[in-house]
Amino acid sequence: MQVAQYVTEQLRMWGVKHIYGVAGDAILPWLDVIGKQKDIRYIACRHESAAAMMAAAEAKWTGKPAVCTATSGPGTLNLLNGLADAYADHAPVLAITGQVETHKLGGPYKQYVPQEDLLRPLCLYSTTVAHPDAIGNVLHRAYVTAGSQKGVAHLAICKDIFSRTTVWPLVETLPRLRTGVGVDRGEVEHAAELLLQAKKPVILMGTGSRESANLCLQMAEKIGAALLLTLGAKGTVDEAYPLVLGGLGEGGSRAGLEALAQADLLVALGASWFPRSFIPAGLPVVQVDHNPITVHAHPRLFPVTAELGDVLPLWLRRLEGKSPDSGWIQQVKRWHASFWQETEQLVDQGTDELIKPETLMHALSQVVDDNAIIALDTGEHSIWFNRAFRGTAQFPIFSGKWRTMGYGLPAAIAAKLNNPDRQVVAIVGDGGLQMTAGELMTAAAHNLSFPLIVVNNKTLGLEEWKMVQTGLAPFGTRLENPDFVKWAEACGIEGRRVSAVHELLPALKEAMKSQNMILLDIQCTLPTLTERKREIPFQAQATNVYNERKV
């Protein structure tokens, strides 16, 4: 069969449901084949960067390799931003790009660039296919590499190769893409001793704790630990639970910092994010992670390199005789109450006032489905989401380590395509939306329905806040925005402007119930963040690496 047919059929056999891309000369023979079959849905995006973001978002949700495509030259180059997000967040993505014809490789031809050199910093594997009988071996290697090592793999296929015949057979069975890491009983036992001795423990749950959330909660109850949730762990535990103290970092709570100031042990479970300036330097840390690369270089950190789901049952059996410190438990519950009171104070506004972003996030948590998928763009609103949104069992998708603007709308599109019967909500800033606004038409073209909430304060809020915090005069951060409602309507999408607090809850409730896509243009205040790390003594005297609690 032709290489274009082979690639399509092989991806179908491996379970690929979507290919996100933008048409271009070097992939036209492949698009012709894709268009003649119905098993894989091709999502025609408006920009290649958004196509790669959609693939990254799908991969984060499913844990399986997702596929994006682009033509040679500028098409491939435009993929880089979305692929960088997948690279930074360890999301399995396979990028298949077109390349110039084989006889043009290395020459001064239009749209030629050595793609392997271009993508090398972001890829676990990258190669160029210049012979039809190479396709089977390299496609298998690329897919398995992306899936097993959780990152980006890339194939550049020369345009003429797509139409040539390959004799390589289709391969239906893949190796197991995820293999467990064996438990070292010595590590587990040593860490258990630290847990037994701790009287004032704090647990930091990360994205990797989702599958073991119930076991994490059991352990917290057994040792009497305060619970902190990273943004990726939001929704793993209902934040009404009395041991939860919110998040950590700028998106965290004052109660969480106060708990860390008094803690005698921090236990990081599935959390690769470790903000040193928010953690007392002398605080002992136990970290459980299956990937040694994400274990932090910290002088008082004891690592347990294993699957969290394997370690927690062993710890629970080992800790059967431990009783939590009653005084610490009562203090944690008081901090929990103050954590909720802090939010209520933040969102205390007059009914006719312009909406603060924290008020928006808190109101959203009152009306959104418990199991909703929330696609977050990057900006000040994402920090307020972490602080003020009271999670129950929602699942946030966001650009974690790469932190690219423009991510929210493409991520929501991918989430809805993969979960058509589940509520999806997109939260974007006015700056981020304008970076990928063309994807409104992608959503409309595929008849997707979800609320798109635009935090419209006419500024790049996080950048403006950072400039003010560092004593700089804000410059280059204010925005001249279009009429987002008219923009939505021009794309065949319903739009509504919300200008005051009393309009907010009714508009959100209506949007959550709507069977159509709707854009809510929320008129918000200028940045309202306060800097967390100046709020308690051990942070006020912090240096770049360590603070007053000396090692």
Coordinates of C-alpha atoms in Angstrom, one line a residue:
M1 CA 0.0 0.0 0.0
Q2 CA 1.0 3.6 -0.3
V3 CA 2.9 5.2 2.6
A4 CA 0.1 7.7 3.2
Q5 CA -2.4 4.8 3.5
Y6 CA 0.1 2.8 5.6
V7 CA 0.5 5.7 8.1
T8 CA -3.3 6.2 8.4
E9 CA -4.1 2.6 8.8
Q10 CA -1.3 2.0 11.3
L11 CA -2.4 4.9 13.5
R12 CA -6.0 3.7 13.3
M13 CA -4.9 0.2 14.5
W14 CA -3.1 1.8 17.4
G15 CA -6.2 3.7 18.6
V16 CA -5.6 7.2 17.3
K17 CA -9.0 9.0 17.0
H18 CA -7.9 12.6 16.0
I19 CA -5.3 14.2 13.9
Y20 CA -4.9 18.0 14.5
G21 CA -3.3 20.0 11.6
V22 CA -3.3 22.6 9.0
A23 CA -3.1 21.8 5.3
G24 CA 0.0 22.5 3.3
D25 CA 1.7 21.4 0.1
A26 CA 4.0 18.7 1.6
I27 CA 1.2 16.7 3.3
L28 CA -1.5 17.0 0.6
P29 CA -1.1 13.3 -0.5
W30 CA -1.7 12.2 3.1
L31 CA -4.6 14.6 3.6
D32 CA -6.2 13.0 0.5
V33 CA -6.1 9.6 2.2
I34 CA -7.3 10.9 5.5
G35 CA -10.3 12.5 3.8
K36 CA -11.4 9.2 2.3
Q37 CA -11.7 7.3 5.6
K38 CA -13.9 7.8 8.7
D39 CA -12.2 6.2 11.6
I40 CA -9.7 9.0 12.4
R41 CA -11.2 12.5 12.6
Y42 CA -9.1 15.2 11.1
I43 CA -9.4 18.5 12.9
A44 CA -8.6 21.3 10.5
C45 CA -7.1 24.1 12.7
R46 CA -6.4 27.7 11.9
H47 CA -2.8 27.7 13.1
E48 CA -0.3 25.0 13.5
S49 CA 0.6 26.1 17.0
A50 CA -3.0 25.5 18.1
A51 CA -3.0 22.1 16.4
A52 CA 0.0 21.1 18.5
M53 CA -1.6 22.5 21.7
M54 CA -4.7 20.4 21.0
A55 CA -2.6 17.3 20.6
A56 CA -0.8 18.2 23.9
A57 CA -4.1 18.7 25.7
E58 CA -5.5 15.4 24.4
A59 CA -2.4 13.6 25.5
K60 CA -2.6 15.1 29.0
W61 CA -6.2 13.9 29.3
T62 CA -5.8 10.4 27.8
G63 CA -2.2 9.7 28.7
K64 CA -1.9 8.2 25.2
P65 CA 0.1 9.6 22.2
A66 CA -1.9 12.2 20.3
V67 CA -1.1 13.3 16.7
C68 CA -0.6 16.6 15.0
T69 CA 0.6 17.4 11.5
A70 CA 1.8 20.4 9.4
T71 CA 3.6 21.0 6.2
S72 CA 7.3 21.7 5.6
G73 CA 9.0 25.0 6.5
P74 CA 6.7 27.5 8.1
G75 CA 4.1 24.9 9.0
T76 CA 6.6 22.8 11.0
L77 CA 8.1 25.9 12.6
N78 CA 4.6 27.0 13.7
L79 CA 4.2 23.7 15.6
L80 CA 7.0 24.5 17.9
N81 CA 5.1 26.4 20.6
G82 CA 2.6 23.7 21.1
L83 CA 5.2 20.9 21.0
A84 CA 7.2 22.8 23.6
D85 CA 4.2 22.6 25.9
A86 CA 4.1 18.8 25.4
Y87 CA 7.8 18.5 25.9
A88 CA 7.8 20.6 29.2
D89 CA 4.7 18.8 30.6
H90 CA 5.8 15.3 29.5
A91 CA 2.7 14.8 27.3
P92 CA 3.0 12.0 24.6
V93 CA 2.7 13.7 21.2
L94 CA 3.6 12.4 17.8
A95 CA 4.2 15.2 15.2
I96 CA 4.2 14.0 11.6
T97 CA 5.3 16.8 9.2
G98 CA 5.7 17.0 5.5
Q99 CA 9.2 17.6 4.0
V100 CA 10.4 18.6 0.5
E101 CA 10.8 15.9 -2.0
T102 CA 13.8 13.6 -1.5
H103 CA 15.8 15.0 -4.4
K104 CA 15.5 18.5 -2.9
L105 CA 16.8 17.6 0.6
G106 CA 19.7 19.9 1.6
G107 CA 19.2 22.2 -1.4
P108 CA 18.2 25.8 -1.7
Y109 CA 14.5 25.0 -2.2
K110 CA 11.4 26.8 -0.9
Q111 CA 10.3 25.8 2.6
Y112 CA 13.3 23.5 3.1
V113 CA 14.8 23.5 6.6
P114 CA 16.5 20.5 8.3
Q115 CA 13.6 19.6 10.6
E116 CA 15.6 17.3 12.8
D117 CA 17.9 20.1 13.7
L118 CA 14.9 22.5 14.2
L119 CA 13.0 20.1 16.6
R120 CA 15.9 18.4 18.4
P121 CA 15.6 20.4 21.7
L122 CA 12.0 19.3 22.0
C123 CA 12.0 15.7 20.8
L124 CA 12.9 12.4 22.3
Y125 CA 13.1 11.0 18.8
S126 CA 13.1 12.7 15.4
T127 CA 14.0 11.5 11.9
T128 CA 13.3 12.0 8.2
V129 CA 11.7 9.3 6.1
A130 CA 13.3 9.3 2.7
H131 CA 12.5 5.7 1.6
P132 CA 9.0 4.0 1.6
D133 CA 10.3 0.9 3.3
A134 CA 11.6 2.8 6.3
I135 CA 8.1 4.0 7.4
G136 CA 7.0 1.0 9.4
N137 CA 10.1 0.8 11.6
V138 CA 10.4 4.5 12.3
L139 CA 6.6 5.1 12.8
H140 CA 6.6 2.2 15.4
R141 CA 9.6 3.7 17.2
A142 CA 8.2 7.2 17.2
Y143 CA 4.9 6.1 18.6
V144 CA 6.4 3.8 21.3
T145 CA 8.9 6.5 22.3
A146 CA 6.3 9.2 22.7
G147 CA 4.0 6.9 24.7
S148 CA 6.6 5.2 26.9
Q149 CA 8.9 8.1 27.6
K150 CA 6.1 10.7 27.8
G151 CA 7.3 13.3 25.4
V152 CA 7.4 14.4 21.7
A153 CA 8.4 12.2 18.8
H154 CA 8.7 13.5 15.3
L155 CA 8.6 12.1 11.8
A156 CA 9.3 14.3 8.7
I157 CA 8.1 12.5 5.6
C158 CA 9.2 13.7 2.2
K159 CA 6.3 14.6 0.0
D160 CA 7.1 12.1 -2.8
I161 CA 7.4 9.3 -0.2
F162 CA 3.7 9.6 0.8
S163 CA 2.6 8.4 -2.7
R164 CA 5.1 5.6 -3.0
T165 CA 4.4 1.9 -2.2
T166 CA 5.8 0.3 0.9
V167 CA 6.2 -3.5 1.6
W168 CA 6.4 -3.0 5.3
P169 CA 3.6 -5.0 7.1
L170 CA 1.1 -3.4 9.5
V171 CA 1.8 -4.2 13.2
E172 CA -1.3 -4.5 15.4
T173 CA 0.3 -5.2 18.7
L174 CA 2.3 -2.6 20.6
P175 CA 4.5 -3.2 23.6
R176 CA 3.2 -2.1 27.0
L177 CA 3.9 1.6 26.9
R178 CA 4.1 2.1 30.7
T179 CA 6.1 -0.1 32.9
G180 CA 6.2 0.2 36.6
V181 CA 9.2 1.0 38.8
G182 CA 10.0 -1.6 41.3
V183 CA 9.6 -0.6 45.0
D184 CA 12.8 -0.5 47.1
R185 CA 11.6 -1.7 50.5
G186 CA 14.5 0.1 52.2
E187 CA 13.5 3.4 50.8
V188 CA 9.8 2.8 51.7
E189 CA 10.8 1.7 55.3
H190 CA 13.1 4.7 55.9
A191 CA 10.4 7.1 54.7
A192 CA 7.8 5.3 56.9
E193 CA 10.0 6.0 59.9
L194 CA 10.1 9.7 59.1
L195 CA 6.3 9.6 58.8
L196 CA 5.9 7.8 62.1
Q197 CA 8.1 10.4 63.9
A198 CA 6.4 13.5 62.3
K199 CA 4.0 15.3 64.6
K200 CA 3.2 18.2 62.2
P201 CA 3.2 16.8 58.7
V202 CA 2.1 18.5 55.5
I203 CA 1.3 16.6 52.3
L204 CA 1.7 18.3 48.9
M205 CA -0.4 16.5 46.2
G206 CA 0.5 17.0 42.6
T207 CA -0.8 15.9 39.2
G208 CA 0.7 12.4 39.6
S209 CA -1.5 11.8 42.7
R210 CA -4.8 11.8 40.8
E211 CA -5.0 8.0 40.3
S212 CA -4.2 7.5 44.0
A213 CA -6.2 10.3 45.5
N214 CA -8.2 8.1 47.8
L215 CA -5.1 6.5 49.2
C216 CA -3.5 9.9 49.7
L217 CA -6.5 11.0 51.6
Q218 CA -6.4 7.9 53.8
M219 CA -2.7 8.6 54.6
A220 CA -3.5 12.2 55.4
E221 CA -6.1 11.1 57.9
K222 CA -3.8 8.4 59.4
I223 CA -0.9 10.8 60.1
G224 CA -3.0 13.9 60.6
A225 CA -1.4 15.9 57.7
A226 CA -2.5 19.2 56.3
L227 CA -3.2 18.9 52.5
L228 CA -1.8 21.3 49.9
L229 CA -2.8 20.9 46.2
T230 CA -0.9 22.0 43.2
L231 CA -2.9 23.4 40.3
G232 CA -2.6 20.0 38.6
A233 CA -4.1 18.3 41.6
K234 CA -7.0 20.6 42.0
G235 CA -10.1 18.4 42.0
T236 CA -8.4 15.4 43.5
V237 CA -9.8 16.2 46.9
D238 CA -12.9 18.2 47.6
E239 CA -11.6 21.5 49.1
A240 CA -14.4 21.5 51.6
Y241 CA -12.5 18.7 53.3
P242 CA -11.2 20.1 56.7
L243 CA -7.6 19.1 56.1
V244 CA -7.3 21.0 52.8
L245 CA -5.5 24.4 53.0
G246 CA -5.5 25.4 49.4
G247 CA -2.4 25.6 47.1
L248 CA 1.2 26.5 47.3
G249 CA 3.1 29.3 45.6
E250 CA 1.6 32.6 44.3
G251 CA -1.7 30.7 43.7
G252 CA -1.7 29.3 47.2
S253 CA -3.1 30.4 50.5
R254 CA -1.8 32.2 53.5
A255 CA -3.0 29.2 55.6
G256 CA -0.8 26.9 53.6
L257 CA 2.3 29.1 54.3
E258 CA 1.5 29.2 58.0
A259 CA 1.2 25.4 58.1
L260 CA 4.6 25.1 56.4
A261 CA 6.2 27.5 58.8
Q262 CA 5.3 25.2 61.7
A263 CA 5.5 21.8 59.9
D264 CA 8.2 19.2 60.8
L265 CA 7.8 17.2 57.5
L266 CA 6.6 17.8 54.0
V267 CA 5.5 14.8 51.9
A268 CA 5.4 15.4 48.1
L269 CA 3.1 12.9 46.4
G270 CA 3.2 13.0 42.6
A271 CA 4.3 16.6 42.6
S272 CA 7.1 17.6 40.2
W273 CA 6.7 21.3 41.0
F274 CA 8.8 22.3 44.0
P275 CA 8.8 26.1 44.6
R276 CA 11.9 26.5 46.9
S277 CA 11.1 30.1 47.9
F278 CA 7.8 28.9 49.3
I279 CA 9.2 26.1 51.4
P280 CA 11.2 26.6 54.6
A281 CA 14.8 25.5 53.8
G282 CA 15.3 23.4 56.9
L283 CA 12.1 21.4 56.4
P284 CA 12.7 17.7 55.8
V285 CA 11.0 16.4 52.6
V286 CA 9.9 13.0 51.5
Q287 CA 9.1 12.8 47.7
V288 CA 7.5 9.9 45.9
D289 CA 7.8 9.8 42.2
H290 CA 8.3 7.1 39.6
N291 CA 10.6 9.3 37.5
P292 CA 14.1 9.9 39.0
I293 CA 14.5 13.0 36.8
T294 CA 11.7 14.8 38.6
V295 CA 13.2 14.2 42.1
H296 CA 14.4 17.5 43.4
A297 CA 18.0 18.4 44.3
H298 CA 17.4 19.4 48.0
P299 CA 19.8 18.7 50.9
R300 CA 17.0 17.5 53.2
L301 CA 15.0 15.6 50.7
F302 CA 14.5 11.8 50.9
P303 CA 13.4 10.3 47.6
V304 CA 11.2 7.2 47.2
T305 CA 11.5 6.3 43.5
A306 CA 8.4 4.1 42.8
E307 CA 4.8 4.2 41.6
L308 CA 2.7 6.1 44.1
G309 CA 0.0 3.5 44.0
D310 CA 2.5 0.8 45.1
V311 CA 4.0 2.9 47.9
L312 CA 0.9 4.1 49.7
P313 CA -0.6 0.7 50.6
L314 CA 2.7 -0.3 52.2
W315 CA 2.8 3.0 54.2
L316 CA -0.7 2.6 55.3
R317 CA 0.0 -0.9 56.7
R318 CA 3.2 0.4 58.3
L319 CA 1.4 3.3 59.9
E320 CA -1.5 1.3 61.4
G321 CA -0.5 2.0 64.9
K322 CA 0.2 5.7 64.5
S323 CA -2.2 8.3 66.0
P324 CA -2.2 11.8 64.7
D325 CA -1.3 14.7 67.0
S326 CA -4.6 16.1 68.2
G327 CA -3.3 19.6 68.7
W328 CA -1.9 19.7 65.1
I329 CA -5.2 18.4 63.7
Q330 CA -7.2 21.1 65.5
Q331 CA -4.8 23.8 64.3
V332 CA -5.1 22.5 60.7
K333 CA -8.9 22.7 60.9
R334 CA -8.6 26.3 62.2
W335 CA -6.4 27.1 59.2
H336 CA -8.9 25.4 56.9
A337 CA -11.6 27.7 58.3
S338 CA -9.3 30.8 57.8
F339 CA -8.6 29.6 54.2
W340 CA -12.3 29.7 53.4
Q341 CA -12.8 33.0 55.2
E342 CA -9.9 34.5 53.2
T343 CA -11.6 33.7 50.0
E344 CA -15.0 35.0 51.2
Q345 CA -13.3 38.3 52.1
L346 CA -11.5 38.5 48.7
V347 CA -14.8 38.2 46.8
D348 CA -16.8 40.6 49.0
Q349 CA -18.0 43.1 46.4
G350 CA -20.9 45.5 45.9
T351 CA -23.4 44.3 43.3
D352 CA -22.8 47.2 40.9
E353 CA -19.0 47.0 41.0
L354 CA -16.7 45.9 38.2
I355 CA -15.9 42.2 38.6
K356 CA -12.7 41.2 40.2
P357 CA -11.1 38.0 38.7
E358 CA -11.2 36.3 42.1
T359 CA -14.9 37.0 42.3
L360 CA -15.3 35.4 38.8
M361 CA -13.4 32.2 39.8
H362 CA -15.2 31.8 43.1
A363 CA -18.6 32.3 41.4
L364 CA -17.7 29.8 38.7
S365 CA -16.9 27.1 41.3
Q366 CA -20.5 27.5 42.5
V367 CA -22.1 26.7 39.2
V368 CA -19.8 24.3 37.3
D369 CA -20.3 20.6 37.3
D370 CA -18.4 18.6 39.8
N371 CA -16.7 16.5 37.1
A372 CA -16.1 19.3 34.6
I373 CA -12.9 19.7 32.6
I374 CA -11.6 23.2 32.9
A375 CA -9.2 24.4 30.2
L376 CA -7.1 27.3 31.6
D377 CA -5.1 29.8 29.6
T378 CA -2.0 31.4 31.1
G379 CA -2.2 34.7 33.0
E380 CA -3.3 36.4 36.2
H381 CA -6.6 34.6 36.0
S382 CA -4.9 31.1 36.4
I383 CA -3.4 32.2 39.7
W384 CA -6.8 33.5 40.9
F385 CA -8.3 30.2 39.7
N386 CA -5.9 28.4 42.0
R387 CA -6.6 30.7 44.9
A388 CA -10.3 31.3 44.7
F389 CA -11.9 28.4 42.8
R390 CA -13.2 25.9 45.3
G391 CA -12.6 22.5 43.6
T392 CA -14.6 19.4 44.1
A393 CA -13.8 16.8 41.4
Q394 CA -13.0 19.0 38.4
F395 CA -10.0 18.3 36.1
P396 CA -7.9 21.3 35.0
I397 CA -5.9 21.2 31.8
F398 CA -3.3 23.9 31.4
S399 CA 0.2 24.7 30.2
G400 CA 2.2 23.8 33.2
K401 CA 5.9 24.3 32.8
W402 CA 5.8 26.0 29.4
R403 CA 3.2 28.5 30.4
T404 CA 2.2 29.6 26.9
M405 CA -0.5 32.1 26.4
G406 CA -3.2 31.1 23.9
Y407 CA -3.5 27.6 25.3
G408 CA -7.0 27.7 26.8
L409 CA -9.2 27.6 23.7
P410 CA -7.3 24.9 21.8
A411 CA -7.2 22.8 25.0
A412 CA -11.0 23.1 25.5
I413 CA -11.5 22.1 21.8
A414 CA -9.4 18.9 22.4
A415 CA -11.1 18.2 25.7
K416 CA -14.6 18.5 24.2
L417 CA -13.7 16.3 21.2
N418 CA -12.6 13.6 23.5
N419 CA -15.4 14.0 26.0
P420 CA -18.5 15.1 24.0
D421 CA -20.9 14.3 26.9
R422 CA -18.9 15.9 29.7
Q423 CA -19.0 19.6 30.6
V424 CA -15.9 21.5 29.4
V425 CA -15.3 25.1 30.4
A426 CA -12.6 27.4 28.9
I427 CA -11.2 30.3 30.9
V428 CA -9.0 32.6 28.9
G429 CA -7.5 36.1 29.3
D430 CA -8.1 38.8 26.7
G431 CA -4.5 38.6 25.6
G432 CA -4.4 34.9 25.4
L433 CA -7.6 34.6 23.4
Q434 CA -6.3 37.0 20.7
M435 CA -3.3 34.7 20.2
T436 CA -5.5 31.7 19.1
A437 CA -8.8 33.4 18.4
G438 CA -9.0 31.8 14.9
E439 CA -9.7 28.5 16.7
L440 CA -13.2 29.9 17.4
M441 CA -14.0 28.9 13.9
T442 CA -12.5 25.5 14.5
A443 CA -14.9 25.0 17.4
A444 CA -17.8 26.3 15.3
A445 CA -16.9 24.1 12.3
H446 CA -17.1 21.0 14.5
N447 CA -20.3 22.1 16.3
L448 CA -18.6 22.0 19.7
S449 CA -20.5 23.5 22.6
F450 CA -18.8 24.8 25.8
P451 CA -18.7 28.1 27.7
L452 CA -15.7 30.3 26.8
I453 CA -15.1 32.7 29.6
V454 CA -13.0 35.8 28.7
V455 CA -11.3 37.7 31.6
N456 CA -11.4 41.1 29.9
N457 CA -9.4 43.7 31.9
K458 CA -7.6 45.2 28.8
T459 CA -4.1 44.3 30.1
L460 CA -1.6 41.5 30.2
G461 CA -2.4 41.3 33.9
L462 CA 0.3 39.0 35.1
E463 CA 3.1 40.9 33.4
E464 CA 1.7 44.2 34.6
W465 CA 1.5 42.8 38.2
K466 CA 5.1 41.5 38.0
M467 CA 6.4 44.9 36.8
V468 CA 4.7 46.7 39.6
Q469 CA 6.0 44.1 42.2
T470 CA 9.6 44.6 41.0
G471 CA 9.3 48.4 41.0
L472 CA 9.1 48.9 37.3
A473 CA 6.7 51.2 35.5
P474 CA 4.2 49.0 33.5
F475 CA 4.8 49.4 29.8
G476 CA 3.7 47.4 26.8
T477 CA 1.0 45.5 28.9
R478 CA -2.2 47.5 28.2
L479 CA -4.4 46.1 25.4
E480 CA -6.7 47.7 22.9
N481 CA -9.3 44.9 22.6
P482 CA -11.9 44.2 19.9
D483 CA -15.5 43.7 20.8
F484 CA -15.4 40.0 21.8
V485 CA -19.1 39.6 21.6
K486 CA -19.2 40.8 18.0
W487 CA -16.1 38.6 17.3
A488 CA -18.0 35.5 18.6
E489 CA -21.1 36.4 16.6
A490 CA -19.1 36.8 13.5
C491 CA -18.0 33.1 14.0
G492 CA -21.6 32.0 14.5
I493 CA -21.2 31.7 18.3
E494 CA -23.4 33.3 20.8
G495 CA -21.8 36.1 22.8
R496 CA -22.8 38.1 26.0
R497 CA -21.1 40.9 27.9
V498 CA -21.1 40.8 31.7
S499 CA -20.2 44.2 33.3
A500 CA -21.2 44.1 37.0
V501 CA -21.2 41.7 39.9
H502 CA -24.9 41.3 40.0
E503 CA -24.9 40.0 36.4
L504 CA -22.2 37.4 37.0
L505 CA -24.0 34.4 38.5
P506 CA -27.0 34.5 36.3
A507 CA -24.8 34.7 33.2
L508 CA -22.6 31.8 34.4
K509 CA -25.6 29.6 35.2
E510 CA -27.1 30.3 31.8
A511 CA -23.8 29.5 30.0
M512 CA -23.4 26.2 31.9
K513 CA -26.9 25.1 30.9
S514 CA -26.6 26.2 27.3
Q515 CA -26.5 23.5 24.6
N516 CA -24.6 25.8 22.3
M517 CA -21.1 27.4 22.5
I518 CA -21.2 30.7 24.2
L519 CA -18.6 33.4 24.8
L520 CA -18.9 35.4 28.0
D521 CA -17.0 38.7 27.9
I522 CA -16.4 39.4 31.6
Q523 CA -15.5 43.0 32.2
C524 CA -12.9 42.7 35.0
T525 CA -10.8 45.0 37.2
L526 CA -7.0 45.6 36.6
P527 CA -4.7 43.1 38.4
T528 CA -5.6 42.6 42.1
L529 CA -2.9 40.0 43.1
T530 CA -0.9 40.3 46.3
E531 CA 2.5 38.7 46.6
R532 CA 2.2 35.6 48.8
K533 CA 5.9 35.2 49.8
R534 CA 5.9 38.5 51.7
E535 CA 3.1 37.6 54.0
I536 CA 4.8 35.6 56.7
P537 CA 8.2 35.9 58.4
F538 CA 10.0 33.0 56.8
Q539 CA 9.2 34.3 53.4
A540 CA 9.9 38.0 54.2
Q541 CA 13.5 37.2 54.8
A542 CA 13.9 34.7 51.9
T543 CA 16.9 34.6 49.7
N544 CA 16.9 33.2 46.2
V545 CA 17.4 29.7 47.3
Y546 CA 17.2 29.4 51.1
N547 CA 15.5 31.4 53.8
E548 CA 15.9 32.1 57.5
R549 CA 15.1 28.5 58.5
K550 CA 18.7 27.4 57.9
V551 CA 19.9 24.0 56.7

